[in-house]
Coordinates of C-alpha atoms and ligand atoms in Angstrom, one line a residue:
Chain A
M218 CA 64.3 -241.5 -26.0
P219 CA 67.4 -243.6 -26.3
K220 CA 67.1 -247.3 -26.5
V221 CA 68.9 -249.8 -24.3
T222 CA 69.5 -253.5 -25.1
M223 CA 70.8 -256.1 -22.7
R224 CA 70.5 -259.8 -21.9
V225 CA 68.7 -260.3 -18.6
N226 CA 68.8 -263.8 -17.1
G227 CA 69.7 -265.1 -20.5
R228 CA 66.9 -263.3 -22.4
A229 CA 67.5 -260.5 -24.8
V230 CA 65.5 -257.4 -23.7
S231 CA 65.3 -253.8 -24.8
G232 CA 63.4 -250.7 -24.0
E233 CA 63.4 -246.9 -24.2
V234 CA 64.9 -245.1 -21.2
E235 CA 65.9 -241.7 -20.1
G236 CA 69.5 -240.8 -19.5
R237 CA 68.8 -240.8 -15.8
T238 CA 67.0 -244.2 -15.7
L239 CA 68.7 -246.4 -13.2
L240 CA 69.4 -250.1 -14.0
V241 CA 67.1 -251.0 -11.1
Q242 CA 64.3 -249.0 -12.6
F243 CA 64.8 -250.6 -15.9
L244 CA 64.6 -254.1 -14.3
R245 CA 61.7 -253.5 -11.9
E246 CA 59.5 -251.1 -13.9
G247 CA 60.6 -251.9 -17.4
Q248 CA 60.9 -255.6 -17.1
G249 CA 58.6 -256.4 -14.2
L250 CA 61.6 -258.1 -12.4
T251 CA 60.6 -256.9 -8.9
G252 CA 62.7 -259.4 -7.1
T253 CA 65.5 -256.8 -7.1
H254 CA 64.7 -254.5 -4.1
V255 CA 65.5 -250.9 -3.4
G256 CA 66.3 -250.6 0.3
C257 CA 68.0 -247.3 0.6
D258 CA 68.5 -245.7 -2.8
T259 CA 71.6 -244.1 -1.3
S260 CA 74.1 -246.8 -2.4
Q261 CA 74.5 -248.2 1.1
C262 CA 72.3 -251.3 1.6
G263 CA 73.0 -253.7 -1.2
A264 CA 69.4 -254.9 -1.5
C265 CA 69.5 -253.9 -5.2
T266 CA 72.6 -256.1 -6.0
V267 CA 72.6 -257.7 -9.4
H268 CA 75.4 -259.1 -11.6
V269 CA 76.6 -257.2 -14.7
N270 CA 78.8 -259.4 -16.9
G271 CA 79.3 -261.6 -13.8
A272 CA 80.4 -258.7 -11.4
Q273 CA 78.1 -257.7 -8.6
V274 CA 77.0 -254.1 -8.7
K275 CA 74.3 -252.0 -6.9
S276 CA 71.7 -251.6 -9.6
C277 CA 70.5 -248.3 -7.9
T278 CA 73.9 -246.9 -8.6
V279 CA 74.3 -247.7 -12.3
F280 CA 72.5 -246.1 -15.2
A281 CA 70.7 -248.5 -17.6
L282 CA 72.4 -246.8 -20.6
D283 CA 75.8 -247.4 -19.1
V284 CA 75.4 -251.2 -19.3
D285 CA 74.0 -251.3 -22.8
G286 CA 74.9 -254.6 -24.3
A287 CA 75.7 -256.2 -21.0
E288 CA 74.7 -259.6 -19.6
V289 CA 72.7 -259.0 -16.4
T290 CA 71.6 -261.6 -13.8
T291 CA 69.0 -260.9 -11.2
I292 CA 67.6 -262.9 -8.3
E293 CA 65.0 -264.3 -10.8
G294 CA 67.9 -265.9 -12.6
M295 CA 69.0 -267.8 -9.5
A296 CA 66.3 -270.4 -9.3
N297 CA 66.8 -273.8 -10.9
P298 CA 65.3 -274.2 -14.4
D299 CA 62.4 -276.2 -13.0
G300 CA 61.5 -273.2 -10.7
T301 CA 62.8 -274.7 -7.5
L302 CA 65.1 -272.7 -5.3
G303 CA 68.7 -272.6 -6.4
R304 CA 71.6 -273.9 -4.2
I305 CA 72.3 -270.6 -2.4
Q306 CA 68.6 -269.7 -2.0
Q307 CA 67.9 -273.1 -0.5
A308 CA 70.7 -272.7 1.9
F309 CA 69.2 -269.4 3.1
Q310 CA 65.9 -271.2 3.7
D311 CA 67.5 -274.1 5.5
H312 CA 69.7 -272.0 7.8
H313 CA 67.2 -269.3 8.6
G314 CA 69.2 -266.7 6.6
L315 CA 66.2 -264.4 6.3
Q316 CA 63.4 -263.1 8.3
C317 CA 61.5 -260.3 6.4
G318 CA 63.4 -261.2 3.3
F319 CA 63.9 -257.7 2.1
C320 CA 67.7 -257.8 1.9
T321 CA 67.7 -261.4 0.7
P322 CA 67.9 -260.9 -3.1
G323 CA 71.0 -258.7 -2.6
M324 CA 72.5 -261.1 -0.1
V325 CA 72.0 -264.1 -2.5
M326 CA 73.5 -262.2 -5.5
A327 CA 76.5 -261.0 -3.4
A328 CA 77.0 -264.6 -2.1
A329 CA 76.8 -266.0 -5.6
A330 CA 79.5 -263.5 -6.8
L331 CA 81.7 -264.6 -3.9
L332 CA 81.3 -268.3 -4.4
A333 CA 82.0 -267.9 -8.2
E334 CA 85.4 -266.4 -7.3
N335 CA 86.1 -268.2 -4.1
P336 CA 84.2 -271.6 -3.9
K337 CA 85.3 -272.4 -0.3
P338 CA 85.5 -269.1 1.6
T339 CA 86.4 -268.8 5.2
E340 CA 83.9 -267.2 7.6
A341 CA 86.0 -264.1 7.7
E342 CA 86.0 -263.9 3.9
V343 CA 82.2 -264.2 3.8
R344 CA 81.8 -261.4 6.3
H345 CA 84.3 -259.2 4.5
H346 CA 82.5 -259.8 1.2
L347 CA 79.0 -259.0 2.6
E348 CA 80.1 -255.7 4.1
G349 CA 78.0 -253.8 1.5
N350 CA 74.8 -255.8 2.3
I351 CA 72.8 -254.6 5.2
C352 CA 70.2 -256.7 6.9
R353 CA 68.0 -255.2 9.6
C354 CA 66.6 -258.5 10.9
T355 CA 68.9 -261.5 11.2
G356 CA 72.0 -260.3 12.9
Y357 CA 74.0 -261.8 10.0
H358 CA 75.1 -265.0 11.7
N359 CA 72.6 -267.2 9.9
I360 CA 73.3 -265.4 6.6
V361 CA 77.0 -266.2 6.9
K362 CA 76.2 -269.7 7.9
A363 CA 73.9 -270.1 4.9
V364 CA 76.6 -268.9 2.5
L365 CA 79.2 -271.3 4.1
A366 CA 76.6 -274.1 3.8
A367 CA 76.0 -273.2 0.2
S368 CA 79.7 -273.6 -0.5
G369 CA 79.4 -277.2 0.7
Q370 CA 81.3 -276.7 4.0
D371 CA 80.3 -278.2 7.3
V372 CA 78.5 -275.5 9.4
S373 CA 77.5 -277.7 12.3
A374 CA 80.2 -276.2 14.5
I375 CA 79.0 -272.6 13.8
A376 CA 77.1 -271.0 16.7
A377 CA 73.8 -269.2 16.5
E378 CA 71.7 -272.1 15.4
Chain B
M1411 CA 67.4 -236.6 -10.3
Y1412 CA 67.2 -233.8 -12.9
A1413 CA 67.1 -235.0 -16.5
F1414 CA 70.2 -235.0 -18.6
D1415 CA 71.4 -236.5 -21.9
F1416 CA 73.7 -239.5 -21.7
V1417 CA 76.6 -240.3 -24.0
R1418 CA 79.2 -243.0 -23.9
P1419 CA 82.1 -242.3 -26.2
K1420 CA 84.7 -244.9 -27.1
T1421 CA 87.8 -242.7 -27.1
V1422 CA 89.4 -240.0 -24.9
A1423 CA 89.3 -237.6 -27.8
D1424 CA 85.5 -238.0 -28.3
A1425 CA 85.0 -237.7 -24.5
V1426 CA 87.0 -234.4 -24.4
K1427 CA 84.9 -233.1 -27.3
A1428 CA 81.6 -234.1 -25.6
L1429 CA 82.7 -232.5 -22.4
Q1430 CA 82.9 -229.1 -24.1
A1431 CA 79.1 -228.9 -24.1
E1432 CA 77.8 -226.4 -21.6
D1433 CA 77.3 -228.0 -18.2
A1434 CA 78.6 -231.4 -19.4
Q1435 CA 80.1 -233.6 -16.7
A1436 CA 82.2 -236.8 -16.8
L1437 CA 80.8 -240.0 -15.3
G1438 CA 83.3 -242.6 -14.0
G1439 CA 81.9 -245.4 -12.0
G1440 CA 79.1 -243.2 -10.6
Q1441 CA 79.7 -244.4 -7.1
T1442 CA 79.9 -240.8 -5.9
L1443 CA 78.3 -238.9 -8.7
I1444 CA 75.0 -240.9 -8.9
P1445 CA 74.2 -240.5 -5.2
T1446 CA 75.0 -236.8 -5.7
L1447 CA 72.7 -236.5 -8.7
K1448 CA 69.9 -238.3 -6.7
Q1449 CA 70.2 -235.6 -4.1
R1450 CA 69.9 -233.0 -6.8
L1451 CA 73.3 -231.5 -5.7
A1452 CA 74.4 -231.5 -9.4
Q1453 CA 72.6 -230.6 -12.5
P1454 CA 74.6 -231.6 -15.6
S1455 CA 73.1 -231.1 -19.1
V1456 CA 74.9 -234.1 -20.4
L1457 CA 76.7 -236.9 -18.7
V1458 CA 79.7 -238.2 -20.6
S1459 CA 80.3 -241.8 -19.4
L1460 CA 84.0 -242.9 -19.5
T1461 CA 83.1 -246.6 -19.0
G1462 CA 83.3 -247.4 -22.7
I1463 CA 86.9 -246.0 -23.2
D1464 CA 89.2 -249.0 -23.3
E1465 CA 92.4 -246.9 -23.6
M1466 CA 91.7 -245.6 -20.0
K1467 CA 91.6 -249.1 -18.4
G1468 CA 94.3 -251.3 -17.1
V1469 CA 97.3 -251.7 -14.9
C1470 CA 100.8 -251.9 -16.3
R1471 CA 104.4 -251.5 -15.2
D1472 CA 106.8 -249.0 -16.7
G1473 CA 110.2 -249.7 -15.0
D1474 CA 109.8 -248.6 -11.4
V1475 CA 106.5 -246.9 -12.1
L1476 CA 103.0 -248.5 -11.9
V1477 CA 100.7 -247.0 -14.5
I1478 CA 97.0 -247.2 -13.9
G1479 CA 94.4 -246.1 -16.4
G1480 CA 92.1 -243.4 -15.1
G1481 CA 89.0 -245.6 -15.8
T1482 CA 90.4 -248.7 -14.0
L1483 CA 88.1 -250.2 -11.4
H1484 CA 89.1 -250.5 -7.7
A1485 CA 88.6 -254.3 -8.1
T1486 CA 91.0 -254.4 -11.0
V1487 CA 93.7 -252.5 -9.0
A1488 CA 93.1 -254.8 -6.1
R1489 CA 93.8 -257.8 -8.3
E1490 CA 96.4 -256.6 -10.8
A1491 CA 98.6 -254.3 -8.7
R1492 CA 99.2 -257.0 -6.0
A1493 CA 102.4 -258.3 -7.6
H1494 CA 103.9 -254.8 -8.2
Y1495 CA 102.6 -252.6 -5.4
P1496 CA 100.9 -254.7 -2.7
A1497 CA 100.1 -251.7 -0.4
L1498 CA 98.2 -250.0 -3.2
A1499 CA 96.3 -253.3 -4.1
A1500 CA 95.3 -253.7 -0.4
L1501 CA 94.0 -250.1 -0.3
A1502 CA 91.9 -250.7 -3.4
G1503 CA 90.6 -254.0 -2.1
N1504 CA 89.3 -252.3 1.1
I1505 CA 87.4 -249.4 -0.5
G1506 CA 83.7 -249.6 0.3
D1507 CA 82.4 -253.0 -0.6
P1508 CA 82.6 -255.4 -3.6
A1509 CA 79.9 -253.7 -5.6
V1510 CA 81.5 -250.3 -5.1
R1511 CA 84.8 -251.8 -6.2
N1512 CA 83.3 -253.2 -9.3
R1513 CA 82.2 -249.8 -10.5
G1514 CA 84.3 -247.1 -8.8
T1515 CA 87.5 -245.9 -10.6
I1516 CA 90.8 -244.5 -9.5
G1517 CA 90.3 -241.5 -11.8
G1518 CA 86.8 -240.8 -10.3
S1519 CA 88.2 -241.0 -6.8
L1520 CA 91.1 -238.6 -7.5
A1521 CA 88.9 -236.2 -9.4
N1522 CA 86.4 -236.1 -6.5
N1523 CA 89.1 -235.7 -3.8
D1524 CA 86.8 -236.5 -0.9
P1525 CA 88.7 -235.5 2.3
S1526 CA 88.0 -239.1 3.6
A1527 CA 88.8 -241.0 0.4
C1528 CA 91.6 -243.6 0.3
Y1529 CA 93.3 -243.1 -3.1
P1530 CA 94.4 -239.5 -2.6
S1531 CA 96.7 -240.7 0.2
A1532 CA 98.3 -243.3 -2.0
A1533 CA 98.8 -240.8 -4.8
L1534 CA 100.3 -238.2 -2.5
A1535 CA 102.5 -240.6 -0.5
S1536 CA 103.8 -242.1 -3.8
G1537 CA 104.6 -238.8 -5.3
A1538 CA 102.4 -239.8 -8.2
T1539 CA 101.8 -238.0 -11.5
I1540 CA 98.2 -237.4 -12.5
V1541 CA 98.1 -237.6 -16.3
T1542 CA 95.2 -235.9 -18.0
N1543 CA 94.1 -235.5 -21.7
S1544 CA 96.2 -232.3 -21.8
R1545 CA 99.0 -232.4 -19.2
K1546 CA 100.8 -234.1 -16.3
I1547 CA 100.3 -232.9 -12.8
A1548 CA 102.5 -233.8 -9.8
A1549 CA 100.5 -235.0 -6.8
D1550 CA 102.0 -232.3 -4.7
D1551 CA 100.4 -229.7 -6.9
Y1552 CA 97.2 -231.6 -7.7
F1553 CA 95.4 -231.8 -4.4
Q1554 CA 94.1 -228.3 -3.5
G1555 CA 91.8 -228.8 -0.6
M1556 CA 88.5 -230.6 0.2
F1557 CA 86.8 -231.7 -3.1
T1558 CA 89.2 -229.3 -4.9
T1559 CA 91.9 -230.3 -7.4
A1560 CA 94.1 -228.8 -10.1
L1561 CA 91.7 -230.2 -12.8
E1562 CA 90.2 -227.7 -15.2
P1563 CA 86.5 -228.1 -16.2
G1564 CA 86.3 -230.8 -18.8
E1565 CA 89.7 -232.2 -18.1
I1566 CA 89.9 -236.0 -17.9
I1567 CA 92.3 -238.1 -15.8
T1568 CA 93.5 -240.6 -18.3
S1569 CA 96.1 -242.4 -16.1
V1570 CA 98.0 -242.2 -12.9
R1571 CA 101.7 -242.9 -12.6
L1572 CA 102.8 -244.2 -9.2
P1573 CA 106.5 -244.7 -8.5
I1574 CA 106.8 -248.1 -6.7
P1575 CA 108.3 -247.7 -3.2
Q1576 CA 110.7 -250.1 -1.5
K1577 CA 108.2 -250.5 1.3
A1578 CA 104.8 -249.2 1.9
A1579 CA 101.5 -249.7 3.8
Y1580 CA 98.2 -248.0 4.2
V1581 CA 96.3 -248.3 7.4
K1582 CA 92.7 -247.0 7.6
F1583 CA 90.7 -246.5 10.7
E1584 CA 87.2 -247.1 9.2
Q1585 CA 84.2 -245.0 9.9
P1586 CA 82.2 -248.2 10.4
A1587 CA 79.0 -247.1 8.6
S1588 CA 80.5 -245.7 5.4
R1589 CA 83.9 -247.6 5.5
F1590 CA 85.5 -244.4 4.4
A1591 CA 88.6 -243.4 6.4
L1592 CA 87.9 -241.7 9.8
V1593 CA 91.7 -241.3 9.5
G1594 CA 93.9 -243.1 7.0
V1595 CA 97.7 -243.0 6.7
F1596 CA 99.8 -244.1 3.8
V1597 CA 103.5 -244.5 4.4
A1598 CA 105.9 -245.1 1.5
K1599 CA 109.7 -245.5 1.7
Y1600 CA 111.8 -244.6 -1.3
A1601 CA 115.6 -244.5 -1.8
G1602 CA 115.3 -240.7 -1.5
G1603 CA 113.3 -240.7 1.7
V1604 CA 109.9 -241.5 3.3
R1605 CA 106.6 -239.9 2.4
V1606 CA 103.6 -239.9 4.7
A1607 CA 100.2 -238.8 3.5
V1608 CA 97.2 -238.5 5.8
T1609 CA 93.5 -238.7 4.7
G1610 CA 90.2 -238.3 6.6
A1611 CA 91.7 -235.9 9.1
S1612 CA 91.8 -232.4 7.7
N1613 CA 89.2 -230.0 6.4
N1614 CA 91.8 -229.2 3.7
G1615 CA 91.8 -232.8 2.4
V1616 CA 94.8 -235.1 2.1
F1617 CA 98.1 -233.7 3.4
R1618 CA 101.7 -234.7 4.0
W1619 CA 102.9 -235.1 7.6
T1620 CA 106.4 -233.6 7.0
E1621 CA 107.6 -234.0 10.7
A1622 CA 106.9 -237.8 10.5
E1623 CA 108.6 -237.9 7.1
A1624 CA 111.8 -236.4 8.5
A1625 CA 111.8 -238.7 11.5
L1626 CA 111.1 -241.8 9.4
S1627 CA 113.6 -240.9 6.7
A1628 CA 116.3 -240.8 9.5
N1629 CA 115.0 -244.0 11.2
F1630 CA 112.3 -246.1 9.6
S1631 CA 110.8 -247.7 12.7
A1632 CA 107.4 -247.3 14.5
G1633 CA 109.3 -245.9 17.5
A1634 CA 110.6 -243.0 15.4
V1635 CA 107.2 -241.3 15.4
K1636 CA 106.5 -241.9 19.0
G1637 CA 105.7 -238.6 20.8
L1638 CA 105.4 -236.7 17.5
K1639 CA 102.3 -234.6 17.4
A1640 CA 100.4 -234.1 14.2
T1641 CA 100.0 -230.4 14.2
A1642 CA 98.3 -229.9 10.9
A1643 CA 95.9 -227.0 11.1
D1644 CA 92.2 -227.4 10.7
L1645 CA 91.6 -231.1 11.6
I1646 CA 88.1 -232.3 11.0
A1647 CA 85.8 -232.4 14.1
D1648 CA 82.4 -234.1 13.6
L1649 CA 80.1 -236.5 15.4
H1650 CA 82.5 -239.4 14.6
G1651 CA 85.5 -237.9 16.3
T1652 CA 87.0 -234.7 17.7
A1653 CA 90.0 -232.9 16.2
A1654 CA 92.1 -234.2 19.2
Y1655 CA 90.9 -237.7 18.6
R1656 CA 91.9 -237.5 14.9
A1657 CA 95.3 -236.0 15.8
H1658 CA 95.9 -238.9 18.1
L1659 CA 94.9 -241.4 15.4
I1660 CA 97.3 -239.9 12.9
G1661 CA 100.2 -240.8 15.2
V1662 CA 98.9 -244.2 16.1
L1663 CA 98.1 -245.2 12.5
T1664 CA 101.4 -243.8 11.2
A1665 CA 103.3 -246.1 13.6
R1666 CA 101.1 -249.0 12.6
A1667 CA 101.7 -248.3 8.9
V1668 CA 105.4 -248.3 9.5
A1669 CA 105.2 -251.6 11.4
A1670 CA 103.0 -253.1 8.6
A1671 CA 105.4 -251.9 5.9
G1672 CA 108.1 -253.9 7.8
Ligands
FAD151 C1 79.0 -247.4 -0.1 C2 80.2 -246.7 -0.6 C3 81.4 -246.8 0.2 C4 82.5 -246.2 -0.3 N1 83.7 -246.4 0.5 C5 84.8 -245.7 0.1 C6 86.0 -245.9 0.8 O1 86.1 -246.7 1.8 N2 87.1 -245.2 0.4 C7 87.1 -244.5 -0.7 O2 88.1 -243.9 -1.1 N3 86.0 -244.3 -1.4 C8 84.8 -244.9 -1.1 N4 83.7 -244.7 -1.8 C9 83.8 -243.9 -3.0 C10 84.2 -244.7 -4.2 O3 85.6 -245.0 -4.1 C11 84.0 -243.9 -5.6 O4 84.1 -244.9 -6.5 C12 84.9 -242.8 -5.9 O5 84.9 -241.8 -4.9 C13 84.5 -242.1 -7.2 O6 84.8 -242.9 -8.3 P1 83.8 -243.1 -9.5 O7 84.6 -243.7 -10.6 O8 82.7 -243.9 -9.0 O9 83.5 -241.6 -10.0 P2 82.1 -240.9 -10.2 O10 81.2 -241.0 -9.1 O11 81.5 -241.3 -11.5 O12 82.6 -239.4 -10.4 C14 83.1 -238.7 -9.2 C15 83.6 -237.3 -9.7 O13 84.8 -237.5 -10.5 C16 84.6 -237.0 -11.9 N5 85.3 -238.0 -12.7 C17 85.1 -239.3 -12.8 N6 86.0 -239.9 -13.5 C18 86.9 -238.9 -13.9 C19 88.1 -238.9 -14.7 N7 88.6 -240.1 -15.2 N8 88.6 -237.7 -15.0 C20 88.1 -236.6 -14.5 N9 87.0 -236.5 -13.7 C21 86.4 -237.7 -13.4 C22 83.1 -236.9 -12.1 O14 82.7 -235.9 -13.0 C23 82.6 -236.6 -10.7 O15 82.7 -235.2 -10.4 C24 82.5 -245.4 -1.4 C25 81.3 -245.2 -2.2 C26 80.2 -245.9 -1.7 C27 78.9 -245.7 -2.5
FES152 S1 69.0 -249.7 -2.9 FE1 70.9 -249.8 -3.9 S2 72.3 -249.9 -2.3 FE2 70.4 -249.7 -1.2
FES153 S1 65.8 -260.4 6.5 FE1 64.9 -258.5 6.9 S2 66.4 -257.1 6.2 FE2 67.4 -258.9 6.1

């Protein structure tokens, strides 16, 4: 079987995979990084969102071999070095941006990609950016609020507290 | 998914060679092909990934023509075409969602020719030239019906050449669940006349609305298409909209695109 090598959350990893092995399978089953979720497996929900060389992608819609040599970041890479929640994760907790939590890893990774490119997004920009991330619990308002709060903006005037 | 071998050549020449294997298939960004493979609707023996081919990536200007590498991401077009062809950049920036735009490619979209995809309308309205490893194909000859193009098996779209219009706009009425076009209209005004391409509406895939082109070439204003009926045969009717609904949308969106183009 072909071998794939990449850096995941700063650590060099490699493993043998099939041509059809998806990045999400390599991460979850090969590396035990089960924080990345598979919500639909039909490329529609965004729960499996990770970063490849800084760009958010759906890891259920990328082959592991196609990102050989890449730098990958998963939700496990979003915590602070001491293990406490990172800024965006903490904002989701503070603003009730999750209920069951299934979509949350993808939401956080999508939000992180947005804030890296656009550190002070408007509410409309946050909503546009999260179009590919589906949540069946929260109704989105608190997710949007959490992302705006994580960007350091005042969210006290935003409804749906 | 059925099993297959996976290769990732670095040059177009090596990819063309790899695609000569029996049942070999090209892989662009995989945003259409991977879901298809998961449903076992395709069974290639070998997937030839085009993502490692640098000569197929990038946006550059050649006089009045914008040249986009066949392996260029939607996200790259959204960013880099903005200064040259803003309507095209806006189209690319509204395909699917950010993750789809970070993998999906213009070559993959045009090769696939989904009847509801966005790029085919831009290529047809711009009178683009589809450049492959072996020839150049005019957009008017390239699109041959739903999921059907002039491409031969194993032929790779290496770049797309889009003449830059004086004015243009793309307006898409989104199918809200998929964000594909329920109907999308691309209007482009050139010195030689106006071209109008409609996607999402016909079972034959993207098409030119020639009556609107004639009216708009005489008078480029939203009012010029008022009362014109899109009579193209074989409009799509599905649970999202009837054929009559789509016919109506074509007129409305064309007028909006003209207004947006200014
Ligand atoms: C959730 C979601 C939403 C989407 N929304 C939209 C939307 O709003 N509008 C829209 O237009 N599209 C949309 N898409 C489709 C998306 O744009 C795809 O990226 C595109 O249709 C296919 O491009 P790809 O590079 O991913 O090709 P792939 O999926 O890799 O390939 C598609 C086909 O093209 C062939 N191919 C790929 N590259 C080449 C090439 N260079 N030369 C020759 N053949 C090639 C492959 O063999 C395959 O048959 C969406 C997709 C998803 C998953
Ligand atoms: S699991 Fe990847 S998009 Fe839903
Ligand atoms: S919190 Fe349950 S799906 Fe989003």
